[in-house]
PDB file of C-alpha atoms in Angstrom:
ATOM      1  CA  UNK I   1      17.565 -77.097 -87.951  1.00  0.00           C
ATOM      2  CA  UNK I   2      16.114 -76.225 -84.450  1.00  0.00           C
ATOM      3  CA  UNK I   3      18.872 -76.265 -81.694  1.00  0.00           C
ATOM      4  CA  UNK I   4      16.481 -78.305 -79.529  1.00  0.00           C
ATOM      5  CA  UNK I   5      16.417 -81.092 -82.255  1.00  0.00           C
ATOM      6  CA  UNK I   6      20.234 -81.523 -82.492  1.00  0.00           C
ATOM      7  CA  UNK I   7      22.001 -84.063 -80.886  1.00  0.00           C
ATOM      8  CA  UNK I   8      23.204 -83.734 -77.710  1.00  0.00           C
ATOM      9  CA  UNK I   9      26.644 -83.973 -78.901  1.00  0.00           C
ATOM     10  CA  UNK I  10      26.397 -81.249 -81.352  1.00  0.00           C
ATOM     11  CA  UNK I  11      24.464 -78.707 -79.049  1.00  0.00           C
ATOM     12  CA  UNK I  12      27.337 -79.203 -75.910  1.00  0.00           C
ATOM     13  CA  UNK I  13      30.324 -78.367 -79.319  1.00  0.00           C
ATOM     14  CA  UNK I  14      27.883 -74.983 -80.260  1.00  0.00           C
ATOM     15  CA  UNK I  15      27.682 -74.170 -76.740  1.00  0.00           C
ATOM     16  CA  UNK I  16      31.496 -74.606 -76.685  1.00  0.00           C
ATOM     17  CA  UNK I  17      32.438 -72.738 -79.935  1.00  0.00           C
ATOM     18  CA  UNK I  18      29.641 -69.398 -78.606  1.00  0.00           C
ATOM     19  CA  UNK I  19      31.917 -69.558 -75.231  1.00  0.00           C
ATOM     20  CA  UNK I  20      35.092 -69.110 -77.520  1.00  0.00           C
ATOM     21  CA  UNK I  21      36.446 -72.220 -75.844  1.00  0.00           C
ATOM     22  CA  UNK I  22      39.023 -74.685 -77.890  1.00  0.00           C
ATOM     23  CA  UNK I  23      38.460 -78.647 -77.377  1.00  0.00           C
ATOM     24  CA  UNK I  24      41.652 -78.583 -75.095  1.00  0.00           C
ATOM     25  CA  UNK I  25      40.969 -75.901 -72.902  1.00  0.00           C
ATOM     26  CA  UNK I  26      37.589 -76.819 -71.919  1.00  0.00           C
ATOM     27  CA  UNK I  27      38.809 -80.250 -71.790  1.00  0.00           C
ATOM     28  CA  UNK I  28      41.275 -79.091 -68.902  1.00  0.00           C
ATOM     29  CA  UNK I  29      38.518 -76.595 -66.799  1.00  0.00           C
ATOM     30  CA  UNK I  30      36.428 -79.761 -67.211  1.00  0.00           C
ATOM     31  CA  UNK I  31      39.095 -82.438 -65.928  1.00  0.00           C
ATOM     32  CA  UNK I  32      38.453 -84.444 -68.651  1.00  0.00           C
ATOM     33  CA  UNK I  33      40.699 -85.866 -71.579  1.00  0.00           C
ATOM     34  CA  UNK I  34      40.337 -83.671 -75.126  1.00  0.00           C
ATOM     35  CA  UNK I  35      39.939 -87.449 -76.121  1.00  0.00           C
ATOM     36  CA  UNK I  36      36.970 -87.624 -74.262  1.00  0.00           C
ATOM     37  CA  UNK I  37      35.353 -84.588 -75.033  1.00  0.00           C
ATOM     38  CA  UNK I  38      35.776 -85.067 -78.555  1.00  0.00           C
ATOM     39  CA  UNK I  39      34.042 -88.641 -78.416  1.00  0.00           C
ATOM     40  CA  UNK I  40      30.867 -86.732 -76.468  1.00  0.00           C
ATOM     41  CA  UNK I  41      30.661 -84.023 -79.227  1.00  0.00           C
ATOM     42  CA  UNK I  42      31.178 -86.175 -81.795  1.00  0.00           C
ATOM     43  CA  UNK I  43      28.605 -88.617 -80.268  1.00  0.00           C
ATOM     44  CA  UNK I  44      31.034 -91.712 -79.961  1.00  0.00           C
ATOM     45  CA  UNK I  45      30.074 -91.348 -76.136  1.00  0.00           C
ATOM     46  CA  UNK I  46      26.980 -90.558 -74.422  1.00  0.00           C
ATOM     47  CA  UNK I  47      27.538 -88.310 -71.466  1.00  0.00           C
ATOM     48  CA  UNK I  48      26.373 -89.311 -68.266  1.00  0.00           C
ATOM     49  CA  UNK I  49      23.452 -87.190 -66.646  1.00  0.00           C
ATOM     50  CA  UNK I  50      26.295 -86.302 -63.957  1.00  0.00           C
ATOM     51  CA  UNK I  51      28.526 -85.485 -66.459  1.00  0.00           C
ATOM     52  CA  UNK I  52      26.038 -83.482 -68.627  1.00  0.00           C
ATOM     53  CA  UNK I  53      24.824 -81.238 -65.709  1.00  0.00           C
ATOM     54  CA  UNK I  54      29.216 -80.236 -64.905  1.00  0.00           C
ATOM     55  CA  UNK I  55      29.755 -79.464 -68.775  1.00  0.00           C
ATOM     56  CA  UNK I  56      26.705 -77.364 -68.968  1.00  0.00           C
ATOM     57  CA  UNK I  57      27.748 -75.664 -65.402  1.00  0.00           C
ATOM     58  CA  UNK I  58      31.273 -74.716 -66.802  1.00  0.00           C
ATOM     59  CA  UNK I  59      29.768 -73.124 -69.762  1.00  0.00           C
ATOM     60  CA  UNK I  60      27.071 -71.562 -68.083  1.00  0.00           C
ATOM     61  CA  UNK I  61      24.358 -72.599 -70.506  1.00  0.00           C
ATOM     62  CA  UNK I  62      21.007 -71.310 -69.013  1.00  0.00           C
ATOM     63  CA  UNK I  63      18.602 -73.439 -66.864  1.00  0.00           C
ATOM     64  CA  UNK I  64      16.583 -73.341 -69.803  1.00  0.00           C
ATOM     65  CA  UNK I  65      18.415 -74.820 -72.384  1.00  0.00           C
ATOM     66  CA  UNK I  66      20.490 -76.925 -69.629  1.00  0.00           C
ATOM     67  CA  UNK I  67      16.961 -78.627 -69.697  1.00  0.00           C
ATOM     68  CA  UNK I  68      16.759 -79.187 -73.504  1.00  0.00           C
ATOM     69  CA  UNK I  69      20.207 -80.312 -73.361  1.00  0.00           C
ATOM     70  CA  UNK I  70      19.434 -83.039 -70.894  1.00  0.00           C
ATOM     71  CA  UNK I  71      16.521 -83.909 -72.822  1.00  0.00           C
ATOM     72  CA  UNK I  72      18.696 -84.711 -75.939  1.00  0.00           C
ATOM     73  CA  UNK I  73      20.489 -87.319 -73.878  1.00  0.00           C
ATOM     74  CA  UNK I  74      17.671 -89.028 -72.489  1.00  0.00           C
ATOM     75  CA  UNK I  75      17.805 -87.650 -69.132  1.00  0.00           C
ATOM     76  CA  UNK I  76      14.257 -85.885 -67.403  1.00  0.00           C
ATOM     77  CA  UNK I  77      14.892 -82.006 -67.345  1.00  0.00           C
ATOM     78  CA  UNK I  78      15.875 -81.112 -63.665  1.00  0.00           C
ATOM     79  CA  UNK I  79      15.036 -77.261 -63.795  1.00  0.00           C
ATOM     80  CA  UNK I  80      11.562 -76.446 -62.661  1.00  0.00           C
ATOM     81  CA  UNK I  81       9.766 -73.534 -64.543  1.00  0.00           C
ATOM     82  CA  UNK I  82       7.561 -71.828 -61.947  1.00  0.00           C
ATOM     83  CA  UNK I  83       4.713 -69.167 -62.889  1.00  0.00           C
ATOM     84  CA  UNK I  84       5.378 -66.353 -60.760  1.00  0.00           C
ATOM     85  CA  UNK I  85       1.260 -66.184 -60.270  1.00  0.00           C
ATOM     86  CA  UNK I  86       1.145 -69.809 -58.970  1.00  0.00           C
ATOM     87  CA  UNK I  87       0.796 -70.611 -55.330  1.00  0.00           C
ATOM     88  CA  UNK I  88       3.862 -72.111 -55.398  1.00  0.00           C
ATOM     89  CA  UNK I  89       5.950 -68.862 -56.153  1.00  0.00           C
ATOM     90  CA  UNK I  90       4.095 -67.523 -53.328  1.00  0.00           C
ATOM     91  CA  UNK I  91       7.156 -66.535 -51.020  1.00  0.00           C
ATOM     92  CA  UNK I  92       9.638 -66.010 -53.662  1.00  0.00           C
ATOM     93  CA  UNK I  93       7.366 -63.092 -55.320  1.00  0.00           C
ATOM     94  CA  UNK I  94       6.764 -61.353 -51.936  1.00  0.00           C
ATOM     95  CA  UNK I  95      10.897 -61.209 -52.425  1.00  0.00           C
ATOM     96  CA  UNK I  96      10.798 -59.675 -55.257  1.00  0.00           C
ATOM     97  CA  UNK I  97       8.370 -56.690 -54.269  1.00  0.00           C
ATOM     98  CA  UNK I  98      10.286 -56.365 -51.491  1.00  0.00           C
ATOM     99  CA  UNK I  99      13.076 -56.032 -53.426  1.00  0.00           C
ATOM    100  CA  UNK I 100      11.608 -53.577 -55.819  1.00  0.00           C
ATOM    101  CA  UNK I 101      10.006 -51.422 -52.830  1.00  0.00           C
ATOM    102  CA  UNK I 102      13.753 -51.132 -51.544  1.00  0.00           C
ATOM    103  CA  UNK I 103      14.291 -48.898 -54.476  1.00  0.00           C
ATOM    104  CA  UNK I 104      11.929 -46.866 -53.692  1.00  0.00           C
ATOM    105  CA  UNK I 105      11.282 -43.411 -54.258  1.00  0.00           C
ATOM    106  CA  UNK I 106      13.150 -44.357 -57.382  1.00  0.00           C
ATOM    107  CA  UNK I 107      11.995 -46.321 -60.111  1.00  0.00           C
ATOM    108  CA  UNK I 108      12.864 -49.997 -60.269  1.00  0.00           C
ATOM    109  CA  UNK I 109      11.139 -52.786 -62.543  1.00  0.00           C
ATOM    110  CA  UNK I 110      11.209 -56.574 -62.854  1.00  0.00           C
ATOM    111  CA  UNK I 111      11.554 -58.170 -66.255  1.00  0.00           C
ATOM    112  CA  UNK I 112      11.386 -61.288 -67.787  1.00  0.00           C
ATOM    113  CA  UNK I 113      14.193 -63.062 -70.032  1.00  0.00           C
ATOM    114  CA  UNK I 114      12.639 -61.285 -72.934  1.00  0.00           C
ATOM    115  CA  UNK I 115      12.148 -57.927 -71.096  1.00  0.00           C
ATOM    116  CA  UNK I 116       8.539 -58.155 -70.645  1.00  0.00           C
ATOM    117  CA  UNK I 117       7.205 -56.393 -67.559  1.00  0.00           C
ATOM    118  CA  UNK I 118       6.882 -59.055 -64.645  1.00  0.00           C
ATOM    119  CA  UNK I 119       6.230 -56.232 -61.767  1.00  0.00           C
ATOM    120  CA  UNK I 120       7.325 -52.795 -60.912  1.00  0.00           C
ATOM    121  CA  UNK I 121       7.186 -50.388 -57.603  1.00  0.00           C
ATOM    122  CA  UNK I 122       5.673 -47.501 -56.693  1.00  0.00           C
ATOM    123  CA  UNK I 123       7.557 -44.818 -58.692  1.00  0.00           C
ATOM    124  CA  UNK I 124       7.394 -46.300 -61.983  1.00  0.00           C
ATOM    125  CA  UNK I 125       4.647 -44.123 -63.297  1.00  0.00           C
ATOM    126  CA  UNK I 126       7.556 -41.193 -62.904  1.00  0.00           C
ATOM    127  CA  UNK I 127       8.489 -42.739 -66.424  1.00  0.00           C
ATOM    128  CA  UNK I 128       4.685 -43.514 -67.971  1.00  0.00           C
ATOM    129  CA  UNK I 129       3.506 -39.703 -68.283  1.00  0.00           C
ATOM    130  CA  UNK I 130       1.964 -39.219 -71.383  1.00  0.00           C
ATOM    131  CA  UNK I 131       2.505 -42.559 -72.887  1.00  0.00           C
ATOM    132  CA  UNK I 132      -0.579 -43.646 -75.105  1.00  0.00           C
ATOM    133  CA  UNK I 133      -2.737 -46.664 -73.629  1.00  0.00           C
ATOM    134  CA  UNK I 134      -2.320 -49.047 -76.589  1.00  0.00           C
ATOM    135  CA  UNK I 135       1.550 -48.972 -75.545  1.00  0.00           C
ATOM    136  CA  UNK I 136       0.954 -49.974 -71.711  1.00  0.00           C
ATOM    137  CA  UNK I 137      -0.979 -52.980 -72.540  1.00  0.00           C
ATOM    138  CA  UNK I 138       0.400 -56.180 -71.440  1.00  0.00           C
ATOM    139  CA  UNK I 139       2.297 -57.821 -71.955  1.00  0.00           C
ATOM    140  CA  UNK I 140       4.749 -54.597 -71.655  1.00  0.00           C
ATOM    141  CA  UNK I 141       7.896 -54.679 -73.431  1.00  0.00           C
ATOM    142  CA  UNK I 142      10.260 -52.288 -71.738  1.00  0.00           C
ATOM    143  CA  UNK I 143      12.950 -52.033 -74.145  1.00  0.00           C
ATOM    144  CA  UNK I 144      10.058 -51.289 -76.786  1.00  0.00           C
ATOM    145  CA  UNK I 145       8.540 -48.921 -74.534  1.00  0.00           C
ATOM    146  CA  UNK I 146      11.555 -46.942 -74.101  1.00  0.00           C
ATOM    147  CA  UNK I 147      12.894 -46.801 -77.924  1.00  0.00           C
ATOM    148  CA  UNK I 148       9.181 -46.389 -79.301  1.00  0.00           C
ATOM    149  CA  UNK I 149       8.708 -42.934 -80.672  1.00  0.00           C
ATOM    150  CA  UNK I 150       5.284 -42.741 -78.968  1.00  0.00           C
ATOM    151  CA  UNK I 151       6.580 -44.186 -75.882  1.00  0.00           C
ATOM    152  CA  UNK I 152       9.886 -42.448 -73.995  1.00  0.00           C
ATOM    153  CA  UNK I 153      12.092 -42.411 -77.088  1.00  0.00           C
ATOM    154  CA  UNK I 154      10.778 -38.751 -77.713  1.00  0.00           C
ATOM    155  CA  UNK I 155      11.564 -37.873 -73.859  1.00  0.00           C
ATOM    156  CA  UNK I 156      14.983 -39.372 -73.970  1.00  0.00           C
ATOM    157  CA  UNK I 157      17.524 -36.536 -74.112  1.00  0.00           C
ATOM    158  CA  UNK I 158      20.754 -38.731 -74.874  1.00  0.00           C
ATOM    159  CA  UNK I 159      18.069 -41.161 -76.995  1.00  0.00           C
ATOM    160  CA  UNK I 160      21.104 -42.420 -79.112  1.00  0.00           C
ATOM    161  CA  UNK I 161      23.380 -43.417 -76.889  1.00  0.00           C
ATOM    162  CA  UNK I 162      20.625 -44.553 -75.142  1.00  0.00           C
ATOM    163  CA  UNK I 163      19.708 -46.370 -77.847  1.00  0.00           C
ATOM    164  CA  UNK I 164      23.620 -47.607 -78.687  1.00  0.00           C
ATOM    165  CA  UNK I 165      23.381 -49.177 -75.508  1.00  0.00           C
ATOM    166  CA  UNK I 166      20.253 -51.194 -75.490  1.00  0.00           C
ATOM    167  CA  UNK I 167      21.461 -52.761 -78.765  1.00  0.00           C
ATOM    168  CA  UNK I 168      24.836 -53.750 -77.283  1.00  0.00           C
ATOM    169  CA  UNK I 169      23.231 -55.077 -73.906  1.00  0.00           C
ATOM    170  CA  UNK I 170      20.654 -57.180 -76.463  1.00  0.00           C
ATOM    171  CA  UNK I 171      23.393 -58.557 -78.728  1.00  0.00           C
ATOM    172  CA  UNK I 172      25.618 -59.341 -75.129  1.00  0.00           C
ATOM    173  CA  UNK I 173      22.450 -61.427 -74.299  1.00  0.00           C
ATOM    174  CA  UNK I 174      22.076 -63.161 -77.399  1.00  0.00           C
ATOM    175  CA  UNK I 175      25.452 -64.276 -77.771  1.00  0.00           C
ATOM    176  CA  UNK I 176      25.173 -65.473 -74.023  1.00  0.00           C
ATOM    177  CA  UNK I 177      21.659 -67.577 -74.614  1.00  0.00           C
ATOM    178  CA  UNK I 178      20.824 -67.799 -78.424  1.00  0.00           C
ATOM    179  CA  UNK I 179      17.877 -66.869 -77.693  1.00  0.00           C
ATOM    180  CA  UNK I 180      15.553 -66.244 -81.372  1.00  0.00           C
ATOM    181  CA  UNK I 181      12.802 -64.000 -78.766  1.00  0.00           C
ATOM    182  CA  UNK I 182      15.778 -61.372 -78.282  1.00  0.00           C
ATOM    183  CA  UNK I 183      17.248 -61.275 -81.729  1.00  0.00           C
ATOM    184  CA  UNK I 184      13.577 -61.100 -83.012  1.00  0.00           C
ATOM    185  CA  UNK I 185      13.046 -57.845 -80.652  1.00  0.00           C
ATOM    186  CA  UNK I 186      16.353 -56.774 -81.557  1.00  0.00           C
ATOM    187  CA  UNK I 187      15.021 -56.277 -85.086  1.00  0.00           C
ATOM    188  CA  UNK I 188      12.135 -54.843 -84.070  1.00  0.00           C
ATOM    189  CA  UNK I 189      13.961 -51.959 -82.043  1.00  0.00           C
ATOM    190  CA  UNK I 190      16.713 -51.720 -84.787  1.00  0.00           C
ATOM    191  CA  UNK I 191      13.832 -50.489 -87.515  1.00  0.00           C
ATOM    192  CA  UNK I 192      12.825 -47.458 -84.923  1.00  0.00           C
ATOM    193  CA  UNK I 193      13.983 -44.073 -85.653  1.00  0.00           C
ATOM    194  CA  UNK I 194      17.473 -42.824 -84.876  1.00  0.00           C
ATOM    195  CA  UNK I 195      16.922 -40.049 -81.966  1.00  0.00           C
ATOM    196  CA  UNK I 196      19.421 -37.506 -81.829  1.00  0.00           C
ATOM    197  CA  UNK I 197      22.955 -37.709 -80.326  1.00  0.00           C
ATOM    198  CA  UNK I 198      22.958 -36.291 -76.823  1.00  0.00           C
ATOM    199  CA  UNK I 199      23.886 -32.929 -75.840  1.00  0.00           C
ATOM    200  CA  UNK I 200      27.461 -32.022 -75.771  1.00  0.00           C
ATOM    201  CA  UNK I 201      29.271 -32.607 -72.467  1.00  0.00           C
ATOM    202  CA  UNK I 202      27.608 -35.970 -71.990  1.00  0.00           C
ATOM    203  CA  UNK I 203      30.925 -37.816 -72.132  1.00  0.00           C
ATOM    204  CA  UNK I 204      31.707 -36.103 -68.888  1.00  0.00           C
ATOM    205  CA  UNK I 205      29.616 -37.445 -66.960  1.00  0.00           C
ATOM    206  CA  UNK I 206      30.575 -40.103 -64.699  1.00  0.00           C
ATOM    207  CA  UNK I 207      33.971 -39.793 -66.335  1.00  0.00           C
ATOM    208  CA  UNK I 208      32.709 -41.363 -69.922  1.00  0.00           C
ATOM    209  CA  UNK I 209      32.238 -44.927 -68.226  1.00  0.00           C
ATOM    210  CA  UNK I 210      28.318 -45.641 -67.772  1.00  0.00           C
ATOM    211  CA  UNK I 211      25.663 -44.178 -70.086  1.00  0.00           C
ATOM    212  CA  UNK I 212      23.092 -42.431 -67.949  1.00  0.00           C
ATOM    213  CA  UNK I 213      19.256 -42.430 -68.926  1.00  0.00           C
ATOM    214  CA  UNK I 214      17.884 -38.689 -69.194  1.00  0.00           C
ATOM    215  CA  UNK I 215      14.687 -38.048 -69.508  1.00  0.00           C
ATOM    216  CA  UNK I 216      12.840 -34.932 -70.119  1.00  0.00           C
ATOM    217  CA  UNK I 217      10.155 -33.951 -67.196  1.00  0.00           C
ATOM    218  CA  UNK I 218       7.917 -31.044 -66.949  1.00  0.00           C
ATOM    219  CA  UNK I 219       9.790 -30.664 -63.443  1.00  0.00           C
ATOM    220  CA  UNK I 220      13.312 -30.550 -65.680  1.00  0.00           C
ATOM    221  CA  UNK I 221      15.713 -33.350 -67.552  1.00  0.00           C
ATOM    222  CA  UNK I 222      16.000 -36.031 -64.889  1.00  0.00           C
ATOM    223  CA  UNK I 223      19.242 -38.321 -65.335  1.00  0.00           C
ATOM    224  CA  UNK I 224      19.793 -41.381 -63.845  1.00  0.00           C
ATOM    225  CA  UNK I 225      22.079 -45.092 -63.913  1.00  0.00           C
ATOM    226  CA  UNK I 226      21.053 -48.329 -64.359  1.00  0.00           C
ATOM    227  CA  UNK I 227      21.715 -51.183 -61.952  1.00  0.00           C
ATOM    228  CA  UNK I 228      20.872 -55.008 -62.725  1.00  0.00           C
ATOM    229  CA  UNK I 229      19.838 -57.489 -60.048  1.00  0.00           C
ATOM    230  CA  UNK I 230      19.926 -61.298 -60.630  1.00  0.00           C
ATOM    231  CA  UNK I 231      18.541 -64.017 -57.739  1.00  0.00           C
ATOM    232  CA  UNK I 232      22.051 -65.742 -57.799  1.00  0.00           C
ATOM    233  CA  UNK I 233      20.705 -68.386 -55.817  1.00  0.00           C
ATOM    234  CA  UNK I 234      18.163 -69.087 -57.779  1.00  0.00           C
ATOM    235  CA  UNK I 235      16.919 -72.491 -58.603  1.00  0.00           C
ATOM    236  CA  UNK I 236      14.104 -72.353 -60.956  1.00  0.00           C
ATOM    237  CA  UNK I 237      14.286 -71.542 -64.427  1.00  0.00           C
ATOM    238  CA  UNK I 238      11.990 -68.522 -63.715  1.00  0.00           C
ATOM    239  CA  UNK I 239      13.340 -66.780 -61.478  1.00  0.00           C
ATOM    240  CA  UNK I 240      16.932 -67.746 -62.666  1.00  0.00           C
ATOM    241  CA  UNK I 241      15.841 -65.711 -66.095  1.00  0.00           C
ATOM    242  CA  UNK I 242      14.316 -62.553 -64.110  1.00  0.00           C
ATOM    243  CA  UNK I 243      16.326 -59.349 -63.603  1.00  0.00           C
ATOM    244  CA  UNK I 244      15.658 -56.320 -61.566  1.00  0.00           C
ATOM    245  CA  UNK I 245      16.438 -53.376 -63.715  1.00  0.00           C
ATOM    246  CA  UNK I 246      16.683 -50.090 -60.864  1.00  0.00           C
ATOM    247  CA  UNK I 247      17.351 -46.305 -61.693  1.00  0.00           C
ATOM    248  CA  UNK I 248      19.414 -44.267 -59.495  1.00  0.00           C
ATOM    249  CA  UNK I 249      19.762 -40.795 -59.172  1.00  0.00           C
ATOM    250  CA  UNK I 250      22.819 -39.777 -61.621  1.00  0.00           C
ATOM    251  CA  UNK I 251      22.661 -36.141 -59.890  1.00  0.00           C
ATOM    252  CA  UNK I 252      21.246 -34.092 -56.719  1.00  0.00           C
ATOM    253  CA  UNK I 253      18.685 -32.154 -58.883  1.00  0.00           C
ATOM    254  CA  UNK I 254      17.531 -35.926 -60.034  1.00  0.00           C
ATOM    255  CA  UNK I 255      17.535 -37.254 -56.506  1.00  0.00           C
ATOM    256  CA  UNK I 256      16.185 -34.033 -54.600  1.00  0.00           C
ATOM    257  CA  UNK I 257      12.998 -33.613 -57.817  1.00  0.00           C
ATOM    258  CA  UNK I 258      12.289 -37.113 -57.472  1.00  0.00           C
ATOM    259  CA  UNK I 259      11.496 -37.237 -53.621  1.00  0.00           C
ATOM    260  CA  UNK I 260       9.729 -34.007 -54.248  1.00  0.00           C
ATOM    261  CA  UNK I 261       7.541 -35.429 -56.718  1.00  0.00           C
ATOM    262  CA  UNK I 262       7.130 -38.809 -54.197  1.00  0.00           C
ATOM    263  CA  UNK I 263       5.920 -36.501 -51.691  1.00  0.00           C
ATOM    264  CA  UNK I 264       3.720 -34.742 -53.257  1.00  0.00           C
ATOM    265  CA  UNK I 265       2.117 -37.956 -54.982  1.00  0.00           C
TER     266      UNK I 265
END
């Protein structure tokens, strides 16, 4: 059965049981009687709109499915989805391109929930050399672009731990947002080829604790971290779901070749 189609009672117990919560303890960060909760995921109660919106707050469902939840009680959805093309989006897109020029003259992307390309700066093409057309056609899947064989999985130095740690961030976000668009991609990228382990030594960088992305250049192997950047203040389901995926300089060679390569652009 489609989670969408459930009743409302059942999808607030599977959002309950995929945040590891018991009846009582959510009962207690709720304020509300185990009683109580029971009777609403049991449907022996109908939660209030009020009441539906704090649940779904304290398990930090996403706007989206906050929306489909509310819409299984009854209640209008109260999340807007705004296109980031419309009119309307205007000011809040001229943040993000600000945003992604910050990063600048090191690469740093926009992506949707599903990791489609939404917008990118200046220095992304450091990472596009040699990458066959049919791959950079919209919509652009950047988790397929970098695992794909054709695309930067054959640059990638460290391409499996690279790899390793796509598939772990993927499964983190379906578990979060049981979302079938991710676990579908997640098949797709878990039928690519293995790429080799990286070189030895790698677990000394930055002490073993954040897997760097090195890339092979014709200027040398360029390594660099990852940062994530959420609109925590966002409002809309849009712009709720978008992330801002930057890459630092891991090393001086990285950071000195990459200005280079800006300035002589």
């Amino acid at each position: 059965m489609n989670m969408h189609t459930q009743p409302v009672g059942e999808l607030l117990r599977t959002w309950r049981q995929r945040r590891r919560l018991s009846q009582l303890a959510f009962a207690c960060d709720a304020e509300i009687s185990a009683r109580h909760l029971s009777f609403l995921e049991t449907g022996r109660s109908k939660p209030s709109r009020q009441m539906l919106l704090h649940l779904t707050e304290l398990l930090d469902v996403p706007f989206r499915e906050r929306n489909a939840l509310l819409l299984a009680a009854g209640y209008a959805p109260v999340y807007s989805e705004t296109r980031l093309d419309s009119p309307d989006a205007g000011a809040a897109r001229r943040a993000v391109d600000l945003v992604l020029a910050s990063y600048e003259p090191f690469p740093a992307l926009a992506v949707d929930r599903h990791w489609n390309l939404v917008a990118a700066n200046n220095a992304l093409p450091l990472f596009l050399a040699g990458i066959p057309e049919e791959l950079l056609q919209p919509p652009i899947n950047v988790l397929r672009l970098s695992l794909h064989p054709q695309g930067l999985g054959n640059r990638i130095e460290n391409l499996g731990e690279w790899r390793a740690h796509v598939f772990e961030r993927l499964q983190r976000q379906i578990d979060m947002a049981n979302d079938e668009g991710l676990a579908e991609l997640l098949k797709e990228l878990e039928a690519f080829p293995c790429g080799r382990q990286p070189a030895e030594g790698y677990d000394a960088e930055f002490g073993g604790l954040i897997v760097p992305l090195k890339i092979r250049t014709d200027a040398g192997t360029l390594s660099f971290f990852t940062a994530t950047t959420v609109f925590g203040t966002a409002v809309d389901i849009t712009f709720s779901e978008l992330m801002i995926e930057s890459f630092m300089p891991g090393d001086a060679f990285t950071a000195e070749t990459v200005r280079e390569m800006a300035e002589g652009a």
